Tab-separated table of C-alpha atoms in Angstrom:
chain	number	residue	atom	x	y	z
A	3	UNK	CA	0.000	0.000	0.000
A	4	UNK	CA	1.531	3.222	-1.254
A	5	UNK	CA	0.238	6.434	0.217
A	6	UNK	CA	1.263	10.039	-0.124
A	7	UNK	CA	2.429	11.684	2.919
A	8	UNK	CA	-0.105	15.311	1.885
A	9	UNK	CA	-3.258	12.750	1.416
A	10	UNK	CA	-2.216	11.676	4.905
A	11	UNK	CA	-2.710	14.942	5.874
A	12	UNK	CA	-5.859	15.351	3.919
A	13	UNK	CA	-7.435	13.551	6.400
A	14	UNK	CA	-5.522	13.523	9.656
A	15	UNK	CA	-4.832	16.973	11.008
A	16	UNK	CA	-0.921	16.753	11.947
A	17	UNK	CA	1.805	19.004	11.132
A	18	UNK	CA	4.476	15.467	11.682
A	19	UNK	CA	7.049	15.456	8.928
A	20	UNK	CA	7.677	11.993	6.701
A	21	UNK	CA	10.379	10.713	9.418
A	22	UNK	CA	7.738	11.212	12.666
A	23	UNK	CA	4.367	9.777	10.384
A	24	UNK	CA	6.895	6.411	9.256
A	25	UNK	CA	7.689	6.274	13.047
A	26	UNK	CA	4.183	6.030	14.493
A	27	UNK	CA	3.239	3.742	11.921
A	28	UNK	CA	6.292	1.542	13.248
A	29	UNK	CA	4.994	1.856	16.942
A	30	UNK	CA	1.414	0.844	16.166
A	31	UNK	CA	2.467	-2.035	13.928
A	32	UNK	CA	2.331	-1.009	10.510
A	33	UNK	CA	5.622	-1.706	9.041
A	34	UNK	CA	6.869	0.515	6.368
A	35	UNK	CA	9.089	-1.125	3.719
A	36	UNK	CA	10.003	1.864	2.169
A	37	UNK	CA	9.782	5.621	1.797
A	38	UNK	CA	9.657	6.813	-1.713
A	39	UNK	CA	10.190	10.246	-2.999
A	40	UNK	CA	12.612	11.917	-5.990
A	41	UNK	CA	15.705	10.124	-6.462
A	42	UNK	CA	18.797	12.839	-6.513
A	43	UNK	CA	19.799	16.621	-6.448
A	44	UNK	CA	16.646	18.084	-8.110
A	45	UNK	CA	17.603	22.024	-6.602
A	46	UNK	CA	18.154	23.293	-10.016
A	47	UNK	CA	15.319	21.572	-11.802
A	48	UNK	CA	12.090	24.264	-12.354
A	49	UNK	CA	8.668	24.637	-13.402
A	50	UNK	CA	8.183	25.869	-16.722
A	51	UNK	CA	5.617	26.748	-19.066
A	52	UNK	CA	5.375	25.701	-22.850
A	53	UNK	CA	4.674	28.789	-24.344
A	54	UNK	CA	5.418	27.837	-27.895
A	55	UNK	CA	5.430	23.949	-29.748
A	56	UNK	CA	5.892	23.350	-33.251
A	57	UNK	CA	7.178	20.497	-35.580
A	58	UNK	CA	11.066	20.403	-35.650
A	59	UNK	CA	11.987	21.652	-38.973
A	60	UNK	CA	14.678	18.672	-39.959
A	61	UNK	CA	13.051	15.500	-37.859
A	62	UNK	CA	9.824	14.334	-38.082
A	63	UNK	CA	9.330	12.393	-34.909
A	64	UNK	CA	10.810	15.992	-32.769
A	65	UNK	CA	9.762	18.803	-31.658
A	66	UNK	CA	10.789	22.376	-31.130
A	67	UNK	CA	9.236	23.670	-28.022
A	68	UNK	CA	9.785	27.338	-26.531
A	69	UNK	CA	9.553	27.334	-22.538
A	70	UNK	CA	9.358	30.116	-20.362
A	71	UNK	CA	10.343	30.229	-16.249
A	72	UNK	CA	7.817	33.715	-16.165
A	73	UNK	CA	11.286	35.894	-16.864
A	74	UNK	CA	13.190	34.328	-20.056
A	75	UNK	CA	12.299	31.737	-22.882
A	76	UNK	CA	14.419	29.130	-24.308
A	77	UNK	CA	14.426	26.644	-26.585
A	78	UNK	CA	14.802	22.694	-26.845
A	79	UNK	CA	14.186	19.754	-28.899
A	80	UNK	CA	11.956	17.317	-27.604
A	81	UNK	CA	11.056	13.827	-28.457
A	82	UNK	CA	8.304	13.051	-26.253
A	83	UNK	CA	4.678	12.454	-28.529
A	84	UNK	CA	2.621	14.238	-25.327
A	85	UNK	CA	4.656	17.852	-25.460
A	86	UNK	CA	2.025	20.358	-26.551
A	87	UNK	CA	1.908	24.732	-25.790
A	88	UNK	CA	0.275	25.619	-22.792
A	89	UNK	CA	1.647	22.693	-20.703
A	90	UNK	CA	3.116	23.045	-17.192
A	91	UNK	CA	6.298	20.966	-17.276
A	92	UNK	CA	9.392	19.876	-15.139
A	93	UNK	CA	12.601	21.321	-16.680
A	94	UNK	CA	16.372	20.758	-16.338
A	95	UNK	CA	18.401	23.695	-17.105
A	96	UNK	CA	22.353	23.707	-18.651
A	97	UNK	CA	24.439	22.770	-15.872
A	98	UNK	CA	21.570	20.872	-13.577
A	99	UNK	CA	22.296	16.867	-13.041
A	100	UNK	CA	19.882	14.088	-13.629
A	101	UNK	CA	19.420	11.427	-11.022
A	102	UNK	CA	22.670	8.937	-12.032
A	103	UNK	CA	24.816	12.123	-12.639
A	104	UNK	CA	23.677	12.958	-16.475
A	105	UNK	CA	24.703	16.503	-16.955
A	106	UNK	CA	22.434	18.893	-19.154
A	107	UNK	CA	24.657	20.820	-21.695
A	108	UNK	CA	23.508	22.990	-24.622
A	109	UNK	CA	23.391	20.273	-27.894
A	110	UNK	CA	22.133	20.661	-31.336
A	111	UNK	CA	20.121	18.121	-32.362
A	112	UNK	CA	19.240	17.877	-36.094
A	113	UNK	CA	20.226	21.593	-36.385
A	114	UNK	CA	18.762	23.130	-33.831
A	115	UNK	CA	19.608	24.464	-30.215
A	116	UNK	CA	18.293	22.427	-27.154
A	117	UNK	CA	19.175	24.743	-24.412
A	118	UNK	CA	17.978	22.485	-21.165
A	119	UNK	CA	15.402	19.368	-20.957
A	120	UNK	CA	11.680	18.660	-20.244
A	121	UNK	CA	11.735	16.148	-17.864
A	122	UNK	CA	9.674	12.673	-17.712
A	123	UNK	CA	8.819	10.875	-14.280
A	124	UNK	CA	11.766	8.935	-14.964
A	125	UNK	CA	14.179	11.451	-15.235
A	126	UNK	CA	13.099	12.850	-11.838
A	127	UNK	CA	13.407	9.929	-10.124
A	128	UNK	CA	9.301	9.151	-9.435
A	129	UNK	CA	8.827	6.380	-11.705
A	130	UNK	CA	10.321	4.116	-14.870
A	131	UNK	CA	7.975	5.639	-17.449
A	132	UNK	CA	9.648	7.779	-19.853
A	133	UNK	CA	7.184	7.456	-23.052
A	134	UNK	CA	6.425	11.051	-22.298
A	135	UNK	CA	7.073	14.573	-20.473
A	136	UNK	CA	5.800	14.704	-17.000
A	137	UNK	CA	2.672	17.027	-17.128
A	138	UNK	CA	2.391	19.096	-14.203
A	139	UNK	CA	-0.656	21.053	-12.368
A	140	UNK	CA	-1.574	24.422	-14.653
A	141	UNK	CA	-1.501	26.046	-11.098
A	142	UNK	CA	1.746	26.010	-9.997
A	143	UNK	CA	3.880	29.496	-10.702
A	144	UNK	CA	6.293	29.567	-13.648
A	145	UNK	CA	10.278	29.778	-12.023
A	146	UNK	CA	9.156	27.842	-8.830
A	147	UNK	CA	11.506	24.898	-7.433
A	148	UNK	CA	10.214	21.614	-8.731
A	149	UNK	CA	12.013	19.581	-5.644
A	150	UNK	CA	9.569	22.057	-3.518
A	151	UNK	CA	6.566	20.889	-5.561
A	152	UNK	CA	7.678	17.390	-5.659
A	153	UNK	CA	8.308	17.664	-1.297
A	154	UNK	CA	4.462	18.505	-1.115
A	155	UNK	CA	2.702	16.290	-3.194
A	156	UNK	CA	5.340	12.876	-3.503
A	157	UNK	CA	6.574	12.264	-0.310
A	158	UNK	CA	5.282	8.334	0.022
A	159	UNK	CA	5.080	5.928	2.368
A	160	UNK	CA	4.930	1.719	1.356
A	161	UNK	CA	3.425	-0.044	4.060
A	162	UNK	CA	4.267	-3.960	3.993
A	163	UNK	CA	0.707	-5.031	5.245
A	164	UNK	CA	-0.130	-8.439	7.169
A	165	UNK	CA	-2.978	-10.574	5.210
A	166	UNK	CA	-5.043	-9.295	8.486
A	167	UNK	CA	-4.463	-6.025	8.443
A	168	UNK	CA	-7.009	-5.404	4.655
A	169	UNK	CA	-8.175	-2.332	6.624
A	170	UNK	CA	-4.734	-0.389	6.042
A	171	UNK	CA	-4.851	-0.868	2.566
A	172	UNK	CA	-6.760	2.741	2.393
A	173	UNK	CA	-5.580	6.358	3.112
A	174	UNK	CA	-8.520	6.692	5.542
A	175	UNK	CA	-7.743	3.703	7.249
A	176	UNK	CA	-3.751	4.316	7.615
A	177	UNK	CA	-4.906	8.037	9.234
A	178	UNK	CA	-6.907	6.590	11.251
A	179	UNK	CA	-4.384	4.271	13.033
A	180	UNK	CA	-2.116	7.259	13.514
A	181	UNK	CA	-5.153	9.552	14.785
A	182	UNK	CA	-5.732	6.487	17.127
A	183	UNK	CA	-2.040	6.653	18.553
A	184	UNK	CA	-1.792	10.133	18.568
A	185	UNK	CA	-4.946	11.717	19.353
A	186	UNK	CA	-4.946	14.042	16.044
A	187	UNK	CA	-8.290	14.601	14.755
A	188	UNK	CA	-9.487	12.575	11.849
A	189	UNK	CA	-10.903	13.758	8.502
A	190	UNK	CA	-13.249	11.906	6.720
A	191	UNK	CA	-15.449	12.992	3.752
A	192	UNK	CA	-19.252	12.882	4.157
A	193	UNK	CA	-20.975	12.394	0.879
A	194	UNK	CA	-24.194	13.764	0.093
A	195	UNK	CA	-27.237	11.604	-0.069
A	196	UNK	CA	-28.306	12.585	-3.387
A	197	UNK	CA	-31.857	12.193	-3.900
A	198	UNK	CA	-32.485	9.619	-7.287
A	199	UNK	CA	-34.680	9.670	-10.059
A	200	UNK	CA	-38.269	8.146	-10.229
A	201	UNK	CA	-37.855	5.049	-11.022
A	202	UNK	CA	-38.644	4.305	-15.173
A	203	UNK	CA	-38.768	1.636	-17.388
A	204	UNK	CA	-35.060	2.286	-17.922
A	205	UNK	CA	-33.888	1.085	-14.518
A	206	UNK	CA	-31.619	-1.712	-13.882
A	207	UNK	CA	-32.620	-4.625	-11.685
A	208	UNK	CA	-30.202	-6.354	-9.984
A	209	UNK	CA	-30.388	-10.228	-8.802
A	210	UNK	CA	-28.251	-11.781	-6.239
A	211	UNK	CA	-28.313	-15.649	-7.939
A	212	UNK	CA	-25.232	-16.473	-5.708
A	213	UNK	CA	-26.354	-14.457	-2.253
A	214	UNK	CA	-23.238	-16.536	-0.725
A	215	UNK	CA	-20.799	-15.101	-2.662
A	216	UNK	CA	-22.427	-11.224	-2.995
A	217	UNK	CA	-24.736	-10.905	0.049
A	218	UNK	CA	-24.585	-6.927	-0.541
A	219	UNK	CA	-24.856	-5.324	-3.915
A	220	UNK	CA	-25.477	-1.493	-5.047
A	221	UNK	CA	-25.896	-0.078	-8.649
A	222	UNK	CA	-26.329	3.863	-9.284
A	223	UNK	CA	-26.878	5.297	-12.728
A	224	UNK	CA	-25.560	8.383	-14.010
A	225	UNK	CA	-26.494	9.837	-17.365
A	226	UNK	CA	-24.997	12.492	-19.313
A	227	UNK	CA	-21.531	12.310	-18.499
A	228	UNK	CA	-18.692	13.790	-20.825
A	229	UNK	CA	-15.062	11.291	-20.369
A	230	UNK	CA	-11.677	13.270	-20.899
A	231	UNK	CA	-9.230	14.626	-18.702
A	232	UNK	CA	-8.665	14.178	-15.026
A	233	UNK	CA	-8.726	17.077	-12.759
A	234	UNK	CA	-5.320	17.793	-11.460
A	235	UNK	CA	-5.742	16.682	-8.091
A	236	UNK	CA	-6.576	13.359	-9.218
A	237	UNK	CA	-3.955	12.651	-10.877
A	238	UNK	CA	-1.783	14.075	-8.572
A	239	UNK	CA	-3.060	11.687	-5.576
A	240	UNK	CA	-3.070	8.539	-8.137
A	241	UNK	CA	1.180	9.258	-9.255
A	242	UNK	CA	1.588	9.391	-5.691
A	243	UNK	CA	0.614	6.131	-5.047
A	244	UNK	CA	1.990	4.524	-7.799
A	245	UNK	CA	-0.917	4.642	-10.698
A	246	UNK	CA	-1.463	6.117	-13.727
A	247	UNK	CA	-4.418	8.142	-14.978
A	248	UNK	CA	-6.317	6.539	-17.500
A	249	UNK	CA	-9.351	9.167	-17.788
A	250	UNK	CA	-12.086	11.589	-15.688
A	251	UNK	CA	-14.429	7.970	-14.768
A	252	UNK	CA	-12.018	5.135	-14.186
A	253	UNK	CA	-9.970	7.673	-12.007
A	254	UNK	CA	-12.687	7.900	-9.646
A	255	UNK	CA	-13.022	4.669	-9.163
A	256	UNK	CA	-9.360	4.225	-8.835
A	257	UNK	CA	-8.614	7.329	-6.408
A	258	UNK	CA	-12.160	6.187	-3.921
A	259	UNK	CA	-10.555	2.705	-3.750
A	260	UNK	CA	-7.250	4.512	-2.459
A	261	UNK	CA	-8.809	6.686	-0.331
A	262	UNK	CA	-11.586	4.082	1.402
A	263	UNK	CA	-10.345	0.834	0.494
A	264	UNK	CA	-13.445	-0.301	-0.746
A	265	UNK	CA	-13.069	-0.982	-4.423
A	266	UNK	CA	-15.679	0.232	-7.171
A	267	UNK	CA	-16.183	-0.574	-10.924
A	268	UNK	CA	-17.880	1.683	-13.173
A	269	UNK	CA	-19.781	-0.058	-16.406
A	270	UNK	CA	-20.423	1.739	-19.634
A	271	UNK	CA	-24.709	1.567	-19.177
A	272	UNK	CA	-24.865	1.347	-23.191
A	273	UNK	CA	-22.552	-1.664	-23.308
A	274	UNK	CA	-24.994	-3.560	-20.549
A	275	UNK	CA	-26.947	-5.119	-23.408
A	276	UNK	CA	-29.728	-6.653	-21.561
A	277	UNK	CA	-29.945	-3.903	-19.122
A	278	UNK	CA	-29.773	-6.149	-15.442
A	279	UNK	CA	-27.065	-6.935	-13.259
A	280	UNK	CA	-26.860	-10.677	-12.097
A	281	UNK	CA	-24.001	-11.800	-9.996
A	282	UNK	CA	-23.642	-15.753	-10.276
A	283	UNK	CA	-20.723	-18.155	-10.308
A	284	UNK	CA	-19.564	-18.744	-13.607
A	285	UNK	CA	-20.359	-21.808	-15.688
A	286	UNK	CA	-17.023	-24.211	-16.741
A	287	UNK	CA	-15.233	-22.704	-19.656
A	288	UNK	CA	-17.353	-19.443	-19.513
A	289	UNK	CA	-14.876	-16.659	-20.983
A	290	UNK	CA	-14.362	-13.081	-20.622
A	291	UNK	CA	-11.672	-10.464	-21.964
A	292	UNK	CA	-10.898	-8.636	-19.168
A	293	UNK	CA	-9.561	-5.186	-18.923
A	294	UNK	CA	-6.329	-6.416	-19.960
A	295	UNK	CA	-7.219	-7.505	-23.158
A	296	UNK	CA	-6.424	-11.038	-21.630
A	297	UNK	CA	-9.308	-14.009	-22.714
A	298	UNK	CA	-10.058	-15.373	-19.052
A	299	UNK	CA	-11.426	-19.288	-18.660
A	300	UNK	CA	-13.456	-19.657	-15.964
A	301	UNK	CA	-14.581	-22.499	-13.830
A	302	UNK	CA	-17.360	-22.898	-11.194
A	303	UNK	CA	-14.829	-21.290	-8.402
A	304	UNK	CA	-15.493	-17.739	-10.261
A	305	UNK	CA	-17.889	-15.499	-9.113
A	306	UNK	CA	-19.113	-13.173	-12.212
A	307	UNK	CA	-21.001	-10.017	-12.531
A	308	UNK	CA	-23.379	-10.234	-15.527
A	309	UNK	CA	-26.205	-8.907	-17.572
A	310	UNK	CA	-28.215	-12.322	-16.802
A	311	UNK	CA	-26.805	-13.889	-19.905
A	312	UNK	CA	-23.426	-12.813	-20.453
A	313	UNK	CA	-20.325	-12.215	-18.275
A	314	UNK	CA	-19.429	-8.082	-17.790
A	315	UNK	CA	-16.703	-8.897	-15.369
A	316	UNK	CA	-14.985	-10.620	-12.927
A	317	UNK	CA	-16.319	-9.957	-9.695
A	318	UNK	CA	-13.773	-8.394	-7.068
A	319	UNK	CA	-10.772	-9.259	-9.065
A	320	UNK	CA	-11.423	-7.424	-12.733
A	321	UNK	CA	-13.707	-5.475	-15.183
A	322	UNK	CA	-14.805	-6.591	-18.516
A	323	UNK	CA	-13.471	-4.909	-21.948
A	324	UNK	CA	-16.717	-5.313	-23.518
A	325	UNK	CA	-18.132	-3.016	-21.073
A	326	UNK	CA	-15.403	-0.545	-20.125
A	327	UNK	CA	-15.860	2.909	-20.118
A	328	UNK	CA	-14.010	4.895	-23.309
A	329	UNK	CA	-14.533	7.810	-24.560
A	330	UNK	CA	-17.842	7.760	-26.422
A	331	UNK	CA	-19.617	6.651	-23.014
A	332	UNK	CA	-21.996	8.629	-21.851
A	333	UNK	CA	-24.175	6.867	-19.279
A	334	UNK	CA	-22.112	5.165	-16.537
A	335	UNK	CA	-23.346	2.346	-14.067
A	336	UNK	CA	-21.753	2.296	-10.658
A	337	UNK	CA	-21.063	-0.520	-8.900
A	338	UNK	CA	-20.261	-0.770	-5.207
A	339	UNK	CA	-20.173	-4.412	-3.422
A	340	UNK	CA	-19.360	-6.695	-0.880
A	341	UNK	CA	-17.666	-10.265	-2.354
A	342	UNK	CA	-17.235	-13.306	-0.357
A	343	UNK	CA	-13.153	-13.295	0.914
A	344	UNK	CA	-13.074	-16.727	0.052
A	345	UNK	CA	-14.359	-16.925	-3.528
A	346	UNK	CA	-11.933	-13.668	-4.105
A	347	UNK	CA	-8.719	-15.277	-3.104
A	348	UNK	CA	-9.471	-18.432	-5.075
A	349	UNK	CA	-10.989	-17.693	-7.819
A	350	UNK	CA	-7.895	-15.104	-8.424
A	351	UNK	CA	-5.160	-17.718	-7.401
A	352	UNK	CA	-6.797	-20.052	-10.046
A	353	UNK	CA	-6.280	-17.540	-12.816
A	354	UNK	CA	-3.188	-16.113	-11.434
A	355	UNK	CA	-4.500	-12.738	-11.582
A	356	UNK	CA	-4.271	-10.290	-8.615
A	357	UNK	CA	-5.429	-6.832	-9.127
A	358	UNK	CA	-6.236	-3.795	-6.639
A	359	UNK	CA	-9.696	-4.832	-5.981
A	360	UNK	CA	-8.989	-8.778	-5.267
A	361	UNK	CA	-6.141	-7.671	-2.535
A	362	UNK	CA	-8.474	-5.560	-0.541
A	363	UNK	CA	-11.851	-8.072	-1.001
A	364	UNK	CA	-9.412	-11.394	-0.085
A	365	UNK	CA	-8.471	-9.680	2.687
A	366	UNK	CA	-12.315	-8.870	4.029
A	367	UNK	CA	-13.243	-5.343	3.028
A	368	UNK	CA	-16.038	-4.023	5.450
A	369	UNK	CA	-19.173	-4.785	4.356
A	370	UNK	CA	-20.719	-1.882	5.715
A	371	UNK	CA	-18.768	-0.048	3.608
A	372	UNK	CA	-20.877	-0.785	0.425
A	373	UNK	CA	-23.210	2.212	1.071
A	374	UNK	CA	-20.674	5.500	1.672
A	375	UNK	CA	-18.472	3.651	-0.873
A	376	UNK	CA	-21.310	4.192	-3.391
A	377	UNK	CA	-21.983	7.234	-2.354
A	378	UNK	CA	-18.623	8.852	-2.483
A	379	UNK	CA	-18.041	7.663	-5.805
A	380	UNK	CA	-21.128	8.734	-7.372
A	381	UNK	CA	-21.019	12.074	-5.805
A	382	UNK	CA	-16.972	12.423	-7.345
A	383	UNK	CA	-19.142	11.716	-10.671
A	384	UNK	CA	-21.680	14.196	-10.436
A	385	UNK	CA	-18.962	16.934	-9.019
A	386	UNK	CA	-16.947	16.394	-12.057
């Protein structure tokens, strides 16, 4: 479990730097394997705006960006297929060192001038993926220290959790271990109760076939939803602990599951062909392409989430492609449940496939839970 040390914060009210948080979580048994932040000397790296991006004249997989600190421009040659004007980036100037002791120089590269670097995650020490520049918040001010940025926001913790201990494997829960231990006041988020629709002929039933293995099961419907781009702060939280945005809706999910530790899956509604959820075990040889793009064989051990006739997912371990949300959906079913620890743990150990979800329902995720859970994540929806 990786958490930020500012989402910490978020909900515990502490002023305890990364060195006093690891060593309360040591005291009260929560052992932390390792403390993650930039790798190296970042004091000379900056934040930068691209004010200027264009095709480089002699290469046609470059380009020529202009970036500005707020007081001078300069120019450099990038490679990286995301770099577009506009963007808030992380940038090396001549003389600064990468992590591993690269030096920036001025080059020419295919006849032009690359005075300094936009940096990727990679090349500030955060993560291994380098396919593209590192986009940062549009808030942050043009000539400010990126190390000071980077102190703020990923300062992380990596708690080595106990099979027993599935209630850690949250933000909320972490803070409120330390909050226990220290007496700080804890944070949590109340959702709204938001009042639903009349119920139409467009409604989704949902049947509990196998009450054993889903005793608890809630599905909200949201209509009129636009996918794109995650707000900042999202993605912010998600880099933090380790994940990648994908877009606006699968981010929710992704950053309530952090937060709570109750996992969610959101269903394209269009892509729900017979318009009902049924959660049964799955037949011998039944198939579905998960997420992954991986073909999945099921047996009877499987527990499935369907639309009474054919499998949308895996339940508690992974979503189905056929019904994944892209960016043509517009009506969204959300699903928050309670699966059977049991069924979780072996019906992923038979496939070999752990994911987020099947770590935190193996473990016993609260079923209590189910409720706010749903609630949190369809107000995130509706907010954004």
């Amino acid at each position: 479990m990786i958490t930020s040390l500012s989402w910490l914060k978020n909900h515990l009210a502490t002023k305890a730097n990364l060195t006093q948080v690891v060593e309360r979580l040591t005291e009260i048994g929560l052992e932390v394997e390792n403390i993650k932040s930039s790798n190296g000397n970042l004091d000379n790296f900056i934040i930068c705006k691209i004010v200027k991006s264009q095709k480089h004249p002699n290469a046609d997989k470059l380009s020529l960006a202009t970036v500005s600190d707020g007081f001078k421009s300069v120019e450099v040659v990038c490679g990286a297929p995301n770099v577009a004007e506009g963007q808030t980036v992380p940038f090396a100037p001549i003389g600064s060192s990468l992590p591993g002791g690269f030096k920036i120089k001025k080059v020419k590269i295919r006849g032009m001038e690359s005075t300094g670097m936009i940096c990727s995650e990679k090349e500030l020490g955060l993560s291994d993926y380098h396919d593209g520049i590192m986009e940062l918040p549009d808030g942050l001010q043009a000539g400010s220290s990126v190390t000071d940025w980077l102190m703020k926001e990923f300062q992380s913790i990596d708690l080595d959790l106990t099979p027993n201990r599935g209630d850690a494997l949250a933000v909320i829960g972490v803070a409120r271990d330390i909050s226990a231990k220290t007496g700080r006041k804890l944070n949590v988020t109340i959702p709204d109760k938001h009042k639903a629709a009349a119920l139409t002929k467009n409604h989704v039933p949902v049947k509990l076939t196998d009450k054993s293995g889903c005793p608890r099961y809630i599905a909200g419907i949201v209509h009129g939803i636009t996918v794109g781009p995650t707000p900042d702060w999202i993605v912010t939280k998600l880099k933090a602990s380790g994940l990648r945005s994908i877009n606006n809706v699968v981010d929710i999910s992704n950053v309530v599951l952090l937060e709570l530790g109750h996992p969610t899956h959101i269903f394209d509604l269009d892509k729900i062909s017979a318009k009902q959820i049924d959660v049964r075990k799955a037949k011998k040889g039944e198939k579905l392409v998960g997420l992954d793009g991986e073909t999945y064989k099921c047996s009877t051990d499987h527990l499935l989430i369907t639309d009474g006739k054919n499998p949308l997912a895996l339940a508690g371990i992974m979503g189905g492609k056929d019904s994944m949300v892209t960016e043509s959906t517009t009506s969204v079913l959300i699903e928050s449940a309670y699966f059977d620890p049991i069924t979780i743990r072996k019906g992923a150990k038979t496939l070999g496939l752990r994911s987020e979800a099947s770590r935190r329902f193996e473990r016993g995720a609260d079923i209590n839970a189910v409720s706010y859970t749903h609630l949190r994540a369809h107000e995130t929806v509706l907010d954004l």
